[in-house]
mmCIF file of C-alpha atoms in Angstrom:
data_model
loop_
_atom_site.group_PDB
_atom_site.id
_atom_site.type_symbol
_atom_site.label_atom_id
_atom_site.label_comp_id
_atom_site.label_asym_id
_atom_site.label_seq_id
_atom_site.Cartn_x
_atom_site.Cartn_y
_atom_site.Cartn_z
ATOM 1 C CA MET A 12 -1.940 119.897 -47.829
ATOM 2 C CA ILE A 13 -3.510 122.726 -46.310
ATOM 3 C CA LEU A 14 -3.038 126.647 -48.161
ATOM 4 C CA LEU A 15 -2.865 129.703 -46.410
ATOM 5 C CA ASN A 16 -7.076 130.623 -48.115
ATOM 6 C CA ASP A 17 -8.184 128.116 -46.080
ATOM 7 C CA PRO A 18 -11.120 129.011 -43.475
ATOM 8 C CA ARG A 19 -9.004 127.410 -40.652
ATOM 9 C CA VAL A 20 -5.786 130.131 -40.979
ATOM 10 C CA ARG A 21 -7.957 133.232 -41.374
ATOM 11 C CA GLU A 22 -9.669 132.074 -38.132
ATOM 12 C CA VAL A 23 -6.507 132.054 -35.956
ATOM 13 C CA PRO A 24 -6.746 135.137 -33.696
ATOM 14 C CA VAL A 25 -3.548 137.461 -34.703
ATOM 15 C CA ASN A 26 -2.720 139.960 -31.920
ATOM 16 C CA ASP A 27 0.352 142.379 -32.587
ATOM 17 C CA CYS A 28 3.461 141.475 -29.934
ATOM 18 C CA GLY A 29 4.921 144.386 -30.420
ATOM 19 C CA GLU A 30 8.284 142.859 -31.186
ATOM 20 C CA GLN A 31 10.962 144.654 -32.243
ATOM 21 C CA MET A 32 11.663 144.457 -36.108
ATOM 22 C CA VAL A 33 15.570 143.515 -36.876
ATOM 23 C CA SER A 34 18.133 143.260 -39.896
ATOM 24 C CA VAL A 35 19.252 139.446 -40.240
ATOM 25 C CA ASP A 36 22.722 141.011 -42.419
ATOM 26 C CA GLY A 37 25.396 140.163 -40.115
ATOM 27 C CA ILE A 38 23.998 138.147 -37.302
ATOM 28 C CA ASP A 39 25.577 135.293 -38.082
ATOM 29 C CA GLU A 40 28.619 134.374 -40.284
ATOM 30 C CA ARG A 41 26.545 131.417 -41.765
ATOM 31 C CA ILE A 42 23.780 133.593 -43.039
ATOM 32 C CA ALA A 43 24.404 135.653 -45.898
ATOM 33 C CA VAL A 44 21.632 137.919 -47.337
ATOM 34 C CA ASP A 45 21.613 138.392 -51.346
ATOM 35 C CA ARG A 46 21.781 142.085 -51.581
ATOM 36 C CA SER A 47 20.945 142.024 -55.164
ATOM 37 C CA ARG A 48 17.509 141.232 -55.033
ATOM 38 C CA SER A 49 17.453 140.138 -58.457
ATOM 39 C CA GLU A 50 14.439 136.881 -57.471
ATOM 40 C CA ILE A 51 12.307 139.578 -55.394
ATOM 41 C CA ALA A 52 9.490 141.708 -56.427
ATOM 42 C CA SER A 53 9.488 144.039 -53.698
ATOM 43 C CA ASN A 54 12.610 147.168 -53.723
ATOM 44 C CA TYR A 55 12.065 147.873 -50.515
ATOM 45 C CA ASP A 56 15.381 148.197 -48.247
ATOM 46 C CA ARG A 57 14.539 146.338 -45.467
ATOM 47 C CA PHE A 58 13.398 142.765 -47.272
ATOM 48 C CA CYS A 59 16.234 141.510 -44.742
ATOM 49 C CA TYR A 60 14.448 142.724 -41.569
ATOM 50 C CA ALA A 61 12.626 139.889 -39.489
ATOM 51 C CA ARG A 62 10.910 140.267 -36.020
ATOM 52 C CA GLU A 63 13.649 139.584 -33.144
ATOM 53 C CA SER A 64 12.595 136.289 -32.400
ATOM 54 C CA VAL A 65 12.835 134.839 -36.290
ATOM 55 C CA THR A 66 16.263 136.173 -36.648
ATOM 56 C CA GLY A 67 16.910 133.982 -33.314
ATOM 57 C CA MET A 68 14.947 130.858 -34.683
ATOM 58 C CA LEU A 69 17.519 131.455 -37.981
ATOM 59 C CA ARG A 70 20.636 131.164 -36.297
ATOM 60 C CA ARG A 71 19.436 128.090 -33.942
ATOM 61 C CA ALA A 72 18.227 126.447 -37.860
ATOM 62 C CA VAL A 73 21.672 126.868 -39.422
ATOM 63 C CA ALA A 74 23.417 125.566 -36.317
ATOM 64 C CA PHE A 75 21.582 122.671 -38.079
ATOM 65 C CA LEU A 76 23.648 122.490 -41.452
ATOM 66 C CA PRO A 77 26.233 120.508 -42.143
ATOM 67 C CA ARG A 78 29.482 122.869 -41.413
ATOM 68 C CA ASP A 79 30.188 123.278 -45.165
ATOM 69 C CA VAL A 80 26.050 124.740 -46.237
ATOM 70 C CA ASP A 81 24.553 127.991 -44.885
ATOM 71 C CA PHE A 82 21.722 130.594 -45.409
ATOM 72 C CA LEU A 83 21.252 132.415 -48.636
ATOM 73 C CA VAL A 84 18.194 135.070 -47.600
ATOM 74 C CA LYS A 85 16.721 136.024 -50.303
ATOM 75 C CA GLU A 86 13.237 138.278 -48.502
ATOM 76 C CA ILE A 87 11.767 138.271 -45.214
ATOM 77 C CA TYR A 88 10.009 141.582 -44.893
ATOM 78 C CA ARG A 89 7.814 142.574 -47.343
ATOM 79 C CA PRO A 90 5.288 145.548 -47.411
ATOM 80 C CA TYR A 91 1.992 145.001 -47.211
ATOM 81 C CA SER A 92 0.937 147.021 -50.438
ATOM 82 C CA ARG A 93 3.555 144.772 -52.078
ATOM 83 C CA GLN A 94 1.682 141.307 -50.828
ATOM 84 C CA VAL A 95 -1.220 142.740 -52.338
ATOM 85 C CA ARG A 96 0.039 143.770 -55.511
ATOM 86 C CA SER A 97 1.818 139.922 -55.731
ATOM 87 C CA PHE A 98 -1.269 138.484 -54.669
ATOM 88 C CA GLU A 99 -2.865 140.521 -57.544
ATOM 89 C CA GLU A 100 -0.581 139.707 -60.183
ATOM 90 C CA GLY A 101 -0.730 135.805 -58.959
ATOM 91 C CA LEU A 102 -3.946 135.714 -59.191
ATOM 92 C CA GLU A 103 -4.054 137.859 -62.620
ATOM 93 C CA PHE A 104 -1.918 135.395 -64.192
ATOM 94 C CA TYR A 105 -3.908 132.448 -63.397
ATOM 95 C CA ARG A 106 -6.589 133.929 -64.798
ATOM 96 C CA GLU A 107 -5.354 134.237 -68.024
ATOM 97 C CA SER A 108 -4.041 130.933 -67.961
ATOM 98 C CA ASN A 109 -7.071 129.473 -67.296
ATOM 99 C CA PRO A 110 -10.101 131.623 -68.243
ATOM 100 C CA GLU A 111 -12.225 128.158 -67.637
ATOM 101 C CA LEU A 112 -11.885 128.727 -64.098
ATOM 102 C CA ASN A 113 -14.071 130.212 -61.640
ATOM 103 C CA GLU A 114 -12.543 132.868 -59.265
ATOM 104 C CA GLU A 115 -12.723 130.617 -56.468
ATOM 105 C CA ALA A 116 -11.306 128.070 -58.033
ATOM 106 C CA LEU A 117 -8.277 130.550 -59.557
ATOM 107 C CA ARG A 118 -7.593 132.001 -56.020
ATOM 108 C CA GLU A 119 -6.887 128.392 -54.397
ATOM 109 C CA LEU A 120 -4.732 128.154 -57.316
ATOM 110 C CA ALA A 121 -3.103 131.699 -56.210
ATOM 111 C CA CYS A 122 -2.986 130.585 -52.762
ATOM 112 C CA GLN A 123 -0.535 127.782 -53.608
ATOM 113 C CA TYR A 124 1.600 130.416 -54.960
ATOM 114 C CA VAL A 125 1.752 133.842 -53.258
ATOM 115 C CA ALA A 126 -0.220 134.022 -49.908
ATOM 116 C CA PRO A 127 -3.408 136.004 -49.111
ATOM 117 C CA PRO A 128 -2.474 139.394 -48.262
ATOM 118 C CA GLU A 129 -5.370 138.985 -45.031
ATOM 119 C CA VAL A 130 -2.872 135.788 -43.676
ATOM 120 C CA ALA A 131 0.372 136.681 -45.225
ATOM 121 C CA GLY A 132 3.855 136.503 -43.383
ATOM 122 C CA HIS A 133 5.624 138.261 -45.032
ATOM 123 C CA PRO A 134 3.877 141.955 -43.599
ATOM 124 C CA THR A 135 5.335 140.698 -40.142
ATOM 125 C CA GLY A 136 8.321 140.351 -40.487
ATOM 126 C CA GLY A 137 7.462 136.405 -40.144
ATOM 127 C CA ALA A 138 8.263 134.597 -42.677
ATOM 128 C CA VAL A 139 11.309 133.769 -44.758
ATOM 129 C CA ASP A 140 12.715 133.309 -48.106
ATOM 130 C CA ILE A 141 15.361 131.328 -47.869
ATOM 131 C CA VAL A 142 18.186 129.324 -49.820
ATOM 132 C CA LEU A 143 21.020 126.994 -49.231
ATOM 133 C CA ILE A 144 24.822 127.628 -50.206
ATOM 134 C CA GLN A 145 27.693 125.955 -50.391
ATOM 135 C CA ASP A 146 30.964 127.318 -51.397
ATOM 136 C CA GLY A 147 29.374 130.366 -52.141
ATOM 137 C CA LYS A 148 26.435 128.983 -54.808
ATOM 138 C CA GLU A 149 22.655 127.853 -54.495
ATOM 139 C CA LEU A 150 22.295 124.416 -54.033
ATOM 140 C CA ASP A 151 19.889 122.082 -56.656
ATOM 141 C CA MET A 152 16.513 122.256 -55.017
ATOM 142 C CA GLY A 153 14.543 121.591 -57.855
ATOM 143 C CA THR A 154 13.029 124.593 -59.406
ATOM 144 C CA LYS A 155 14.603 128.123 -59.486
ATOM 145 C CA PHE A 156 13.375 130.860 -56.708
ATOM 146 C CA ASN A 157 10.115 131.528 -56.465
ATOM 147 C CA ASP A 158 8.866 129.367 -58.907
ATOM 148 C CA GLU A 159 5.153 128.619 -60.040
ATOM 149 C CA PRO A 160 3.135 125.516 -58.950
ATOM 150 C CA VAL A 161 2.371 124.034 -62.335
ATOM 151 C CA ALA A 162 0.230 120.795 -62.489
ATOM 152 C CA PRO A 163 0.538 118.233 -62.431
ATOM 153 C CA GLU A 164 3.751 117.467 -61.657
ATOM 154 C CA ASN A 165 3.997 120.424 -59.088
ATOM 155 C CA LEU A 166 7.725 120.534 -58.844
ATOM 156 C CA THR A 167 7.978 123.337 -56.086
ATOM 157 C CA TYR A 168 5.934 121.042 -53.654
ATOM 158 C CA THR A 169 8.367 120.060 -50.899
ATOM 159 C CA ASP A 170 7.641 116.146 -51.088
ATOM 160 C CA CYS A 171 7.131 116.646 -54.991
ATOM 161 C CA PRO A 172 7.636 113.022 -56.412
ATOM 162 C CA PHE A 173 9.674 114.366 -59.232
ATOM 163 C CA ILE A 174 12.414 115.781 -58.782
ATOM 164 C CA ALA A 175 15.826 114.293 -58.106
ATOM 165 C CA PRO A 176 17.167 112.903 -55.151
ATOM 166 C CA GLU A 177 20.065 115.295 -54.649
ATOM 167 C CA GLN A 178 17.137 117.798 -55.054
ATOM 168 C CA ARG A 179 15.283 116.224 -52.458
ATOM 169 C CA ALA A 180 18.415 115.372 -50.139
ATOM 170 C CA ASN A 181 18.288 119.180 -50.175
ATOM 171 C CA ARG A 182 14.948 120.029 -49.322
ATOM 172 C CA GLN A 183 14.925 117.738 -46.791
ATOM 173 C CA MET A 184 18.856 119.402 -45.312
ATOM 174 C CA LEU A 185 16.629 122.944 -45.502
ATOM 175 C CA SER A 186 13.409 121.830 -43.758
ATOM 176 C CA ARG A 187 15.108 119.620 -40.773
ATOM 177 C CA ALA A 188 17.599 122.285 -39.844
ATOM 178 C CA MET A 189 14.425 124.911 -40.378
ATOM 179 C CA GLU A 190 11.695 122.631 -38.985
ATOM 180 C CA SER A 191 14.361 122.370 -35.782
ATOM 181 C CA ALA A 192 14.156 125.247 -34.957
ATOM 182 C CA GLY A 193 10.673 126.330 -35.009
ATOM 183 C CA PHE A 194 9.799 127.343 -38.140
ATOM 184 C CA VAL A 195 6.970 125.697 -40.422
ATOM 185 C CA ASN A 196 7.557 125.043 -44.248
ATOM 186 C CA TYR A 197 4.723 125.897 -46.338
ATOM 187 C CA PRO A 198 4.016 122.375 -48.250
ATOM 188 C CA ALA A 199 3.371 124.485 -51.980
ATOM 189 C CA GLU A 200 7.162 126.380 -51.763
#
């Protein structure tokens, strides 16, 4: 698995394409937005804004789901300042729970859970935190939303062998739909 702090990720050139940011709220009847924001740290009112191309990808992805399953968007856009704070909070959590580890090891642990600000997709409107819903209820994905990977089970890992078959099937359904539309899964979440 390649984490977002891998040097190969940082070496990818990034250019501003000038793409417009638009709300995903209301773009498709099968794409709901969690307006409660109860499970995200950002209180920014444009949390459901994405690059225009990402909204098109979401529309294509939802078409790959069974008709009775929909998307619930938790968060897309996150201000850079919030990304920095979230990463520092994650790093501090791992410092406190693993005082024996050096900074490099702590940073690697934190990168399993929070993208380092210099490569994070949320501040660009390109990363999507999303779950599946059926009849308005979230499907069981094996962990609570925004759960942290904890060794040795690492239940947040997409291909974790320690989750129930139904949870695995739900993860596979989500992954297939998103990947069919061009999204790339971050395997630690």
